[in-house]
Amino acid sequence: MTRKPRKSRTRPAKSTAAPAKKTTTTTENLAPPRPIASDLTTVDRCNPAVSEARGPAAQTTGPLLEAIAGNESLLQQLVAEISELRAELKVVTEAKATEPVQTNWTQPDHETQQTLDELEQELQTFRIQVNTLEAENRQLCDDNDELRQQNSDLASKVASSNVRQSVNSATSDSNEALSWEQRKQLILRQMEEDTFDAESFINNTIAKHLDESDEDDGESWMIDPADYVEQMHDELEHRMEELDRREREIKELNHLLEQRPGTSDDGVAIGAAAIAGMVDSDELIQEERMRLQQLQAEWEEKFRKSEIEASLERAKLSRERQELSRKTAELEEQLEHLRHDTRQAEQAEGHSRKWLAKLGLASSDID
């Protein structure tokens, strides 16, 4: 914004009182200018960080700084001119108190007020520009911080990815040297520890399968991971069936080996039959077996005798129990008869006493 040149004016010796009062009121209502150094502190603080983080942003910040410097010089000039005008207005105000004011001072006061308004508008415009530049600078600082955070995140991700790739490569190399049983145990242990990466395992297996296919027929082809997993599942089931079949064959062979004859074609005893023959031919073992057989026969005879004696004893006890039961029944019957006779005698005696009492005779009188 270009500033209009200030008109030259001569200060008259006298002026009217009313315009002087108006000018004084306008001068008192002017707001004090803002300090320029405090407005530019934020702009100068973040410039190195912005130029360091973003190359294109730093190229854009250079012209902004030059514009800020130019605006600062203009603002300083405006502040100086406003200070001069205020000093002049103060002198005029003091002169009005001592000298009469001429009537032709109205037009210069109007021009002065207009110039002050223009300068104030320019000052406000420059302040708005400075605020805008400060906002842009703050935005650049925020972008710089965000870019630094993104850079650190990307660096950490790249580092973790490199570590994971190195670990996966080392694991894949070690897995290639392992057998299927060892590899299965390793996968189960990783699943228990929650460190098994299924995606990397599938990718490595697919890549290995593709490399083997390229070595076989020299054709590059792609395979769906889901189809490949299903194919692996079918192949695993086929291998398990083959393993079960072989286990059954081994069991059958073991059974046939146990059922085969104890001697070979040359008459030589083999296997369990040979061991049994060696044991049976030992004299000590034969004598011990005979002694055990005799002891077994003796104890069997004793057991039979004890069983017979126990049976006779049980029969004797049964007969005695029956005899006791019979005698108990007879005694109970005799006791019942005695009780019955006693009750009848008591009833007869009671009736006779009742008749004697009715006749007025006592038993003592009868005696």
mmCIF file of C-alpha atoms in Angstrom:
data_model
loop_
_atom_site.group_PDB
_atom_site.id
_atom_site.type_symbol
_atom_site.label_atom_id
_atom_site.label_comp_id
_atom_site.label_asym_id
_atom_site.label_seq_id
_atom_site.Cartn_x
_atom_site.Cartn_y
_atom_site.Cartn_z
ATOM 1 C CA MET A 1 0.000 0.000 0.000
ATOM 2 C CA THR A 2 1.529 3.332 -1.106
ATOM 3 C CA ARG A 3 1.384 6.199 1.301
ATOM 4 C CA LYS A 4 0.205 9.542 0.047
ATOM 5 C CA PRO A 5 2.761 12.383 0.350
ATOM 6 C CA ARG A 6 2.126 14.719 3.179
ATOM 7 C CA LYS A 7 0.930 18.132 2.154
ATOM 8 C CA SER A 8 3.007 21.089 3.218
ATOM 9 C CA ARG A 9 1.177 23.434 5.423
ATOM 10 C CA THR A 10 1.845 26.636 7.320
ATOM 11 C CA ARG A 11 0.726 27.024 10.822
ATOM 12 C CA PRO A 12 -1.368 30.217 11.243
ATOM 13 C CA ALA A 13 -1.023 32.249 14.338
ATOM 14 C CA LYS A 14 -4.683 32.255 15.227
ATOM 15 C CA SER A 15 -7.619 29.927 14.721
ATOM 16 C CA THR A 16 -11.176 29.544 15.893
ATOM 17 C CA ALA A 17 -11.894 27.821 19.146
ATOM 18 C CA ALA A 18 -14.322 25.220 17.774
ATOM 19 C CA PRO A 19 -11.979 23.571 15.250
ATOM 20 C CA ALA A 20 -9.199 23.577 17.822
ATOM 21 C CA LYS A 21 -11.471 21.716 20.214
ATOM 22 C CA LYS A 22 -12.309 19.166 17.524
ATOM 23 C CA THR A 23 -8.653 18.617 16.756
ATOM 24 C CA THR A 24 -7.846 18.193 20.413
ATOM 25 C CA THR A 25 -10.568 15.588 20.820
ATOM 26 C CA THR A 26 -9.301 13.631 17.797
ATOM 27 C CA THR A 27 -5.757 13.695 19.104
ATOM 28 C CA GLU A 28 -6.798 12.384 22.494
ATOM 29 C CA ASN A 29 -8.785 9.506 20.917
ATOM 30 C CA LEU A 30 -5.802 8.227 18.940
ATOM 31 C CA ALA A 31 -4.683 4.794 20.147
ATOM 32 C CA PRO A 32 -1.024 4.374 21.076
ATOM 33 C CA PRO A 33 0.922 2.421 18.450
ATOM 34 C CA ARG A 34 1.819 -1.198 19.092
ATOM 35 C CA PRO A 35 5.483 -2.047 19.603
ATOM 36 C CA ILE A 36 6.892 -3.415 16.372
ATOM 37 C CA ALA A 37 9.645 -5.452 18.023
ATOM 38 C CA SER A 38 7.155 -7.575 19.982
ATOM 39 C CA ASP A 39 5.139 -8.271 16.809
ATOM 40 C CA LEU A 40 8.223 -9.501 14.955
ATOM 41 C CA THR A 41 9.620 -11.668 17.756
ATOM 42 C CA THR A 42 7.551 -14.725 16.785
ATOM 43 C CA VAL A 43 8.440 -14.281 13.101
ATOM 44 C CA ASP A 44 12.191 -14.290 13.776
ATOM 45 C CA ARG A 45 12.054 -17.216 16.230
ATOM 46 C CA CYS A 46 10.959 -20.101 13.972
ATOM 47 C CA ASN A 47 12.682 -19.168 10.693
ATOM 48 C CA PRO A 48 15.745 -21.487 11.152
ATOM 49 C CA ALA A 49 13.552 -24.486 11.978
ATOM 50 C CA VAL A 50 11.325 -23.872 8.966
ATOM 51 C CA SER A 51 14.232 -23.502 6.569
ATOM 52 C CA GLU A 52 15.822 -26.639 8.019
ATOM 53 C CA ALA A 53 12.717 -28.871 7.777
ATOM 54 C CA ARG A 54 11.221 -27.846 4.454
ATOM 55 C CA GLY A 55 13.253 -26.702 1.437
ATOM 56 C CA PRO A 56 10.409 -25.154 -0.618
ATOM 57 C CA ALA A 57 8.967 -23.564 2.518
ATOM 58 C CA ALA A 58 12.338 -21.963 3.264
ATOM 59 C CA GLN A 59 12.452 -20.472 -0.250
ATOM 60 C CA THR A 60 9.000 -19.003 0.361
ATOM 61 C CA THR A 61 9.984 -17.653 3.777
ATOM 62 C CA GLY A 62 12.823 -15.516 2.299
ATOM 63 C CA PRO A 63 10.542 -13.071 0.463
ATOM 64 C CA LEU A 64 8.249 -13.027 3.508
ATOM 65 C CA LEU A 65 11.118 -11.930 5.719
ATOM 66 C CA GLU A 66 12.091 -9.232 3.238
ATOM 67 C CA ALA A 67 8.491 -7.974 3.170
ATOM 68 C CA ILE A 68 8.417 -7.984 6.974
ATOM 69 C CA ALA A 69 11.645 -5.962 7.092
ATOM 70 C CA GLY A 70 10.242 -3.412 4.603
ATOM 71 C CA ASN A 71 7.005 -3.160 6.548
ATOM 72 C CA GLU A 72 8.978 -2.652 9.737
ATOM 73 C CA SER A 73 10.871 0.305 8.276
ATOM 74 C CA LEU A 74 7.627 1.825 6.981
ATOM 75 C CA LEU A 75 5.968 1.331 10.344
ATOM 76 C CA GLN A 76 8.866 3.048 12.073
ATOM 77 C CA GLN A 77 8.586 5.996 9.687
ATOM 78 C CA LEU A 78 4.832 6.173 10.290
ATOM 79 C CA VAL A 79 5.328 6.094 14.039
ATOM 80 C CA ALA A 80 7.902 8.892 13.772
ATOM 81 C CA GLU A 81 5.569 11.026 11.659
ATOM 82 C CA ILE A 82 2.658 10.395 14.031
ATOM 83 C CA SER A 83 4.876 11.436 16.927
ATOM 84 C CA GLU A 84 5.788 14.644 15.092
ATOM 85 C CA LEU A 85 2.134 15.358 14.359
ATOM 86 C CA ARG A 86 1.237 14.808 17.977
ATOM 87 C CA ALA A 87 3.998 17.191 19.041
ATOM 88 C CA GLU A 88 2.747 19.799 16.585
ATOM 89 C CA LEU A 89 -0.828 19.341 17.776
ATOM 90 C CA LYS A 90 0.338 19.718 21.342
ATOM 91 C CA VAL A 91 2.092 22.976 20.462
ATOM 92 C CA VAL A 92 -1.040 24.214 18.694
ATOM 93 C CA THR A 93 -3.157 23.298 21.706
ATOM 94 C CA GLU A 94 -0.841 25.198 24.020
ATOM 95 C CA ALA A 95 -0.838 28.206 21.657
ATOM 96 C CA LYS A 96 -4.631 28.306 21.654
ATOM 97 C CA ALA A 97 -4.648 28.892 25.366
ATOM 98 C CA THR A 98 -2.507 32.069 25.037
ATOM 99 C CA GLU A 99 -3.389 33.517 21.601
ATOM 100 C CA PRO A 100 -6.648 34.077 19.792
ATOM 101 C CA VAL A 101 -7.165 31.658 16.974
ATOM 102 C CA GLN A 102 -7.846 32.793 13.361
ATOM 103 C CA THR A 103 -10.789 31.461 11.437
ATOM 104 C CA ASN A 104 -8.710 30.226 8.473
ATOM 105 C CA TRP A 105 -7.205 27.348 10.618
ATOM 106 C CA THR A 106 -10.170 25.037 9.931
ATOM 107 C CA GLN A 107 -8.917 23.680 6.613
ATOM 108 C CA PRO A 108 -5.373 22.747 7.808
ATOM 109 C CA ASP A 109 -6.898 20.975 10.848
ATOM 110 C CA HIS A 110 -9.132 18.988 8.520
ATOM 111 C CA GLU A 111 -6.180 18.062 6.342
ATOM 112 C CA THR A 112 -4.182 17.069 9.393
ATOM 113 C CA GLN A 113 -7.015 14.886 10.629
ATOM 114 C CA GLN A 114 -7.315 13.281 7.190
ATOM 115 C CA THR A 115 -3.585 12.623 7.105
ATOM 116 C CA LEU A 116 -3.728 11.105 10.570
ATOM 117 C CA ASP A 117 -6.610 8.867 9.519
ATOM 118 C CA GLU A 118 -4.704 7.717 6.465
ATOM 119 C CA LEU A 119 -1.619 7.011 8.521
ATOM 120 C CA GLU A 120 -3.707 5.139 11.062
ATOM 121 C CA GLN A 121 -5.296 3.057 8.297
ATOM 122 C CA GLU A 122 -1.872 2.273 6.850
ATOM 123 C CA LEU A 123 -0.673 1.287 10.301
ATOM 124 C CA GLN A 124 -3.665 -1.030 10.776
ATOM 125 C CA THR A 125 -3.058 -2.516 7.323
ATOM 126 C CA PHE A 126 0.579 -3.204 8.121
ATOM 127 C CA ARG A 127 -0.405 -4.727 11.426
ATOM 128 C CA ILE A 128 -2.854 -7.013 9.645
ATOM 129 C CA GLN A 129 -0.092 -8.033 7.231
ATOM 130 C CA VAL A 130 2.273 -8.696 10.110
ATOM 131 C CA ASN A 131 -0.385 -10.843 11.859
ATOM 132 C CA THR A 132 -0.953 -12.743 8.607
ATOM 133 C CA LEU A 133 2.770 -13.376 8.223
ATOM 134 C CA GLU A 134 2.982 -14.477 11.843
ATOM 135 C CA ALA A 135 0.104 -16.919 11.280
ATOM 136 C CA GLU A 136 1.841 -18.282 8.175
ATOM 137 C CA ASN A 137 5.072 -18.590 10.111
ATOM 138 C CA ARG A 138 3.323 -20.455 12.927
ATOM 139 C CA GLN A 139 1.727 -22.735 10.341
ATOM 140 C CA LEU A 140 5.172 -23.402 8.878
ATOM 141 C CA CYS A 141 6.498 -24.185 12.368
ATOM 142 C CA ASP A 142 3.615 -26.613 12.958
ATOM 143 C CA ASP A 143 4.258 -28.219 9.576
ATOM 144 C CA ASN A 144 7.913 -28.496 10.480
ATOM 145 C CA ASP A 145 7.085 -30.232 13.770
ATOM 146 C CA GLU A 146 4.664 -32.551 12.007
ATOM 147 C CA LEU A 147 7.257 -33.396 9.353
ATOM 148 C CA ARG A 148 9.844 -34.108 12.028
ATOM 149 C CA GLN A 149 7.388 -36.390 13.832
ATOM 150 C CA GLN A 150 6.572 -38.173 10.581
ATOM 151 C CA ASN A 151 10.280 -38.480 9.846
ATOM 152 C CA SER A 152 10.943 -40.050 13.250
ATOM 153 C CA ASP A 153 7.960 -42.410 12.836
ATOM 154 C CA LEU A 154 9.133 -43.446 9.386
ATOM 155 C CA ALA A 155 12.661 -43.967 10.688
ATOM 156 C CA SER A 156 11.390 -46.197 13.499
ATOM 157 C CA LYS A 157 9.185 -48.133 11.070
ATOM 158 C CA VAL A 158 12.078 -48.608 8.652
ATOM 159 C CA ALA A 159 14.329 -49.772 11.485
ATOM 160 C CA SER A 160 11.733 -52.240 12.782
ATOM 161 C CA SER A 161 11.069 -53.457 9.232
ATOM 162 C CA ASN A 162 14.780 -54.029 8.656
ATOM 163 C CA VAL A 163 15.077 -55.902 11.946
ATOM 164 C CA ARG A 164 12.013 -58.012 11.115
ATOM 165 C CA GLN A 165 13.345 -58.789 7.647
ATOM 166 C CA SER A 166 16.722 -59.773 9.031
ATOM 167 C CA VAL A 167 15.084 -61.963 11.689
ATOM 168 C CA ASN A 168 12.760 -63.535 9.115
ATOM 169 C CA SER A 169 15.650 -64.187 6.746
ATOM 170 C CA ALA A 170 17.684 -65.753 9.551
ATOM 171 C CA THR A 171 14.662 -67.792 10.629
ATOM 172 C CA SER A 172 13.972 -68.928 7.072
ATOM 173 C CA ASP A 173 17.625 -69.932 6.614
ATOM 174 C CA SER A 174 17.561 -71.876 9.860
ATOM 175 C CA ASN A 175 14.190 -73.436 8.960
ATOM 176 C CA GLU A 176 15.590 -74.700 5.672
ATOM 177 C CA ALA A 177 18.253 -76.626 7.582
ATOM 178 C CA LEU A 178 15.669 -78.191 9.933
ATOM 179 C CA SER A 179 13.693 -81.338 9.334
ATOM 180 C CA TRP A 180 9.924 -81.331 9.105
ATOM 181 C CA GLU A 181 9.518 -82.559 12.696
ATOM 182 C CA GLN A 182 11.912 -79.913 14.062
ATOM 183 C CA ARG A 183 10.230 -77.228 11.992
ATOM 184 C CA LYS A 184 6.817 -78.293 13.297
ATOM 185 C CA GLN A 185 8.065 -78.143 16.898
ATOM 186 C CA LEU A 186 9.515 -74.677 16.217
ATOM 187 C CA ILE A 187 6.201 -73.430 14.795
ATOM 188 C CA LEU A 188 4.254 -74.828 17.767
ATOM 189 C CA ARG A 189 6.659 -73.204 20.228
ATOM 190 C CA GLN A 190 6.343 -69.861 18.391
ATOM 191 C CA MET A 191 2.552 -70.153 18.524
ATOM 192 C CA GLU A 192 2.670 -70.783 22.278
ATOM 193 C CA GLU A 193 4.947 -67.751 22.750
ATOM 194 C CA ASP A 194 2.733 -65.668 20.391
ATOM 195 C CA THR A 195 5.702 -64.848 18.131
ATOM 196 C CA PHE A 196 4.613 -66.776 15.051
ATOM 197 C CA ASP A 197 4.190 -64.573 11.966
ATOM 198 C CA ALA A 198 1.791 -66.439 9.686
ATOM 199 C CA GLU A 199 2.013 -63.863 6.901
ATOM 200 C CA SER A 200 5.796 -64.040 6.629
ATOM 201 C CA PHE A 201 5.662 -67.852 6.861
ATOM 202 C CA ILE A 202 3.157 -68.036 3.986
ATOM 203 C CA ASN A 203 5.097 -65.509 1.915
ATOM 204 C CA ASN A 204 8.386 -67.347 2.429
ATOM 205 C CA THR A 205 6.790 -70.683 1.620
ATOM 206 C CA ILE A 206 5.143 -69.290 -1.512
ATOM 207 C CA ALA A 207 8.398 -67.660 -2.603
ATOM 208 C CA LYS A 208 10.270 -70.915 -2.053
ATOM 209 C CA HIS A 209 7.629 -72.825 -3.989
ATOM 210 C CA LEU A 210 7.805 -70.296 -6.821
ATOM 211 C CA ASP A 211 11.600 -70.563 -6.925
ATOM 212 C CA GLU A 212 11.364 -74.341 -7.097
ATOM 213 C CA SER A 213 8.774 -74.080 -9.875
ATOM 214 C CA ASP A 214 10.970 -71.647 -11.814
ATOM 215 C CA GLU A 215 13.901 -74.014 -11.498
ATOM 216 C CA ASP A 216 11.769 -76.925 -12.729
ATOM 217 C CA ASP A 217 10.040 -75.505 -15.787
ATOM 218 C CA GLY A 218 11.427 -71.938 -16.077
ATOM 219 C CA GLU A 219 7.942 -70.387 -16.124
ATOM 220 C CA SER A 220 6.959 -67.555 -13.746
ATOM 221 C CA TRP A 221 3.431 -67.842 -12.382
ATOM 222 C CA MET A 222 1.458 -66.451 -9.491
ATOM 223 C CA ILE A 223 -0.572 -68.404 -6.973
ATOM 224 C CA ASP A 224 -3.308 -67.319 -4.622
ATOM 225 C CA PRO A 225 -2.289 -67.643 -0.941
ATOM 226 C CA ALA A 226 -5.672 -69.160 -0.043
ATOM 227 C CA ASP A 227 -5.346 -71.792 -2.779
ATOM 228 C CA TYR A 228 -1.806 -72.517 -1.725
ATOM 229 C CA VAL A 229 -2.837 -72.966 1.916
ATOM 230 C CA GLU A 230 -5.638 -75.300 0.843
ATOM 231 C CA GLN A 231 -3.182 -77.231 -1.305
ATOM 232 C CA MET A 232 -0.817 -77.504 1.644
ATOM 233 C CA HIS A 233 -3.694 -78.716 3.832
ATOM 234 C CA ASP A 234 -4.594 -81.417 1.298
ATOM 235 C CA GLU A 235 -0.969 -82.452 1.016
ATOM 236 C CA LEU A 236 -0.684 -82.614 4.808
ATOM 237 C CA GLU A 237 -3.784 -84.821 5.021
ATOM 238 C CA HIS A 238 -2.319 -87.076 2.326
ATOM 239 C CA ARG A 239 0.935 -87.340 4.252
ATOM 240 C CA MET A 240 -0.947 -88.121 7.483
ATOM 241 C CA GLU A 241 -2.895 -90.885 5.730
ATOM 242 C CA GLU A 242 0.365 -92.272 4.369
ATOM 243 C CA LEU A 243 1.864 -92.165 7.861
ATOM 244 C CA ASP A 244 -1.147 -94.010 9.334
ATOM 245 C CA ARG A 245 -0.893 -96.645 6.617
ATOM 246 C CA ARG A 246 2.774 -97.207 7.329
ATOM 247 C CA GLU A 247 2.101 -97.452 11.054
ATOM 248 C CA ARG A 248 -0.521 -100.116 10.390
ATOM 249 C CA GLU A 249 1.962 -102.022 8.219
ATOM 250 C CA ILE A 250 4.560 -101.835 10.981
ATOM 251 C CA LYS A 251 2.058 -103.205 13.508
ATOM 252 C CA GLU A 252 1.165 -106.075 11.163
ATOM 253 C CA LEU A 253 4.832 -106.907 10.635
ATOM 254 C CA ASN A 254 5.431 -106.907 14.379
ATOM 255 C CA HIS A 255 2.464 -109.228 14.862
ATOM 256 C CA LEU A 256 3.777 -111.582 12.166
ATOM 257 C CA LEU A 257 7.199 -111.487 13.762
ATOM 258 C CA GLU A 258 5.715 -112.554 17.078
ATOM 259 C CA GLN A 259 3.703 -115.366 15.446
ATOM 260 C CA ARG A 260 6.550 -116.810 13.357
ATOM 261 C CA PRO A 261 7.993 -120.240 14.354
ATOM 262 C CA GLY A 262 10.644 -120.451 17.026
ATOM 263 C CA THR A 263 13.265 -122.134 14.777
ATOM 264 C CA SER A 264 14.694 -121.264 11.415
ATOM 265 C CA ASP A 265 15.195 -123.572 8.470
ATOM 266 C CA ASP A 266 18.498 -124.748 9.926
ATOM 267 C CA GLY A 267 16.848 -125.732 13.217
ATOM 268 C CA VAL A 268 18.331 -122.832 15.138
ATOM 269 C CA ALA A 269 15.997 -121.230 17.678
ATOM 270 C CA ILE A 270 15.454 -117.491 17.192
ATOM 271 C CA GLY A 271 13.611 -114.747 18.951
ATOM 272 C CA ALA A 272 11.452 -115.323 22.021
ATOM 273 C CA ALA A 273 11.268 -119.067 21.381
ATOM 274 C CA ALA A 274 15.044 -119.342 21.755
ATOM 275 C CA ILE A 275 14.963 -117.534 25.090
ATOM 276 C CA ALA A 276 12.092 -119.710 26.319
ATOM 277 C CA GLY A 277 13.980 -122.846 25.295
ATOM 278 C CA MET A 278 17.094 -121.747 27.161
ATOM 279 C CA VAL A 279 15.083 -121.068 30.304
ATOM 280 C CA ASP A 280 13.207 -124.361 30.128
ATOM 281 C CA SER A 281 16.399 -126.372 29.738
ATOM 282 C CA ASP A 282 17.931 -125.050 32.985
ATOM 283 C CA GLU A 283 17.938 -127.703 35.797
ATOM 284 C CA LEU A 284 17.541 -125.227 38.640
ATOM 285 C CA ILE A 285 14.534 -123.707 36.962
ATOM 286 C CA GLN A 286 13.060 -127.168 36.383
ATOM 287 C CA GLU A 287 13.562 -128.133 40.045
ATOM 288 C CA GLU A 288 12.060 -124.842 41.204
ATOM 289 C CA ARG A 289 9.079 -125.367 38.945
ATOM 290 C CA MET A 290 8.542 -128.905 40.314
ATOM 291 C CA ARG A 291 8.776 -127.641 43.887
ATOM 292 C CA LEU A 292 6.296 -124.884 43.119
ATOM 293 C CA GLN A 293 3.944 -127.422 41.547
ATOM 294 C CA GLN A 294 4.138 -129.621 44.659
ATOM 295 C CA LEU A 295 3.501 -126.649 46.915
ATOM 296 C CA GLN A 296 0.589 -125.677 44.744
ATOM 297 C CA ALA A 297 -0.881 -129.196 44.962
ATOM 298 C CA GLU A 298 -0.409 -129.285 48.736
ATOM 299 C CA TRP A 299 -2.049 -125.951 49.237
ATOM 300 C CA GLU A 300 -4.883 -126.898 46.921
ATOM 301 C CA GLU A 301 -5.456 -130.063 49.013
ATOM 302 C CA LYS A 302 -5.362 -128.034 52.216
ATOM 303 C CA PHE A 303 -7.763 -125.567 50.732
ATOM 304 C CA ARG A 304 -10.187 -128.331 49.774
ATOM 305 C CA LYS A 305 -9.997 -129.828 53.274
ATOM 306 C CA SER A 306 -10.579 -126.447 54.867
ATOM 307 C CA GLU A 307 -13.542 -125.919 52.591
ATOM 308 C CA ILE A 308 -15.012 -129.305 53.636
ATOM 309 C CA GLU A 309 -14.454 -128.572 57.307
ATOM 310 C CA ALA A 310 -16.000 -125.136 56.906
ATOM 311 C CA SER A 311 -19.007 -126.700 55.172
ATOM 312 C CA LEU A 312 -19.472 -129.220 57.991
ATOM 313 C CA GLU A 313 -19.126 -126.493 60.565
ATOM 314 C CA ARG A 314 -21.667 -124.364 58.737
ATOM 315 C CA ALA A 315 -24.101 -127.334 58.642
ATOM 316 C CA LYS A 316 -23.586 -127.977 62.365
ATOM 317 C CA LEU A 317 -24.163 -124.326 63.178
ATOM 318 C CA SER A 318 -27.273 -124.345 61.037
ATOM 319 C CA ARG A 319 -28.685 -127.343 62.877
ATOM 320 C CA GLU A 320 -27.912 -125.776 66.248
ATOM 321 C CA ARG A 321 -29.518 -122.541 65.135
ATOM 322 C CA GLN A 322 -32.655 -124.399 64.058
ATOM 323 C CA GLU A 323 -32.765 -126.265 67.422
ATOM 324 C CA LEU A 324 -32.421 -123.004 69.315
ATOM 325 C CA SER A 325 -35.147 -121.457 67.223
ATOM 326 C CA ARG A 326 -37.448 -124.412 67.951
ATOM 327 C CA LYS A 327 -36.769 -124.246 71.693
ATOM 328 C CA THR A 328 -37.287 -120.504 71.703
ATOM 329 C CA ALA A 329 -40.635 -120.943 69.968
ATOM 330 C CA GLU A 330 -41.705 -123.581 72.528
ATOM 331 C CA LEU A 331 -40.696 -121.363 75.450
ATOM 332 C CA GLU A 332 -42.545 -118.413 73.956
ATOM 333 C CA GLU A 333 -45.621 -120.605 73.519
ATOM 334 C CA GLN A 334 -45.452 -121.813 77.147
ATOM 335 C CA LEU A 335 -44.984 -118.249 78.339
ATOM 336 C CA GLU A 336 -48.015 -117.175 76.344
ATOM 337 C CA HIS A 337 -50.105 -119.951 77.935
ATOM 338 C CA LEU A 338 -49.010 -118.893 81.418
ATOM 339 C CA ARG A 339 -49.890 -115.304 80.707
ATOM 340 C CA HIS A 340 -53.292 -116.349 79.397
ATOM 341 C CA ASP A 341 -54.023 -118.438 82.526
ATOM 342 C CA THR A 342 -52.922 -115.592 84.772
ATOM 343 C CA ARG A 343 -55.223 -113.143 83.025
ATOM 344 C CA GLN A 344 -58.182 -115.568 83.313
ATOM 345 C CA ALA A 345 -57.549 -116.093 87.047
ATOM 346 C CA GLU A 346 -57.384 -112.363 87.653
ATOM 347 C CA GLN A 347 -60.631 -111.815 85.733
ATOM 348 C CA ALA A 348 -62.479 -114.572 87.720
ATOM 349 C CA GLU A 349 -61.286 -113.200 91.043
ATOM 350 C CA GLY A 350 -62.377 -109.723 90.066
ATOM 351 C CA HIS A 351 -65.941 -110.878 89.211
ATOM 352 C CA SER A 352 -66.327 -112.730 92.543
ATOM 353 C CA ARG A 353 -65.242 -109.703 94.502
ATOM 354 C CA LYS A 354 -67.740 -107.552 92.657
ATOM 355 C CA TRP A 355 -70.630 -109.937 93.589
ATOM 356 C CA LEU A 356 -69.580 -110.054 97.209
ATOM 357 C CA ALA A 357 -69.447 -106.293 97.327
ATOM 358 C CA LYS A 358 -72.933 -106.098 95.878
ATOM 359 C CA LEU A 359 -74.237 -108.570 98.480
ATOM 360 C CA GLY A 360 -72.578 -106.592 101.254
ATOM 361 C CA LEU A 361 -70.189 -109.362 102.169
ATOM 362 C CA ALA A 362 -66.505 -108.820 102.528
ATOM 363 C CA SER A 363 -63.823 -111.326 101.804
ATOM 364 C CA SER A 364 -62.748 -111.246 105.492
ATOM 365 C CA ASP A 365 -66.255 -112.208 106.608
ATOM 366 C CA ILE A 366 -66.235 -115.168 104.309
ATOM 367 C CA ASP A 367 -62.942 -116.301 105.716
#
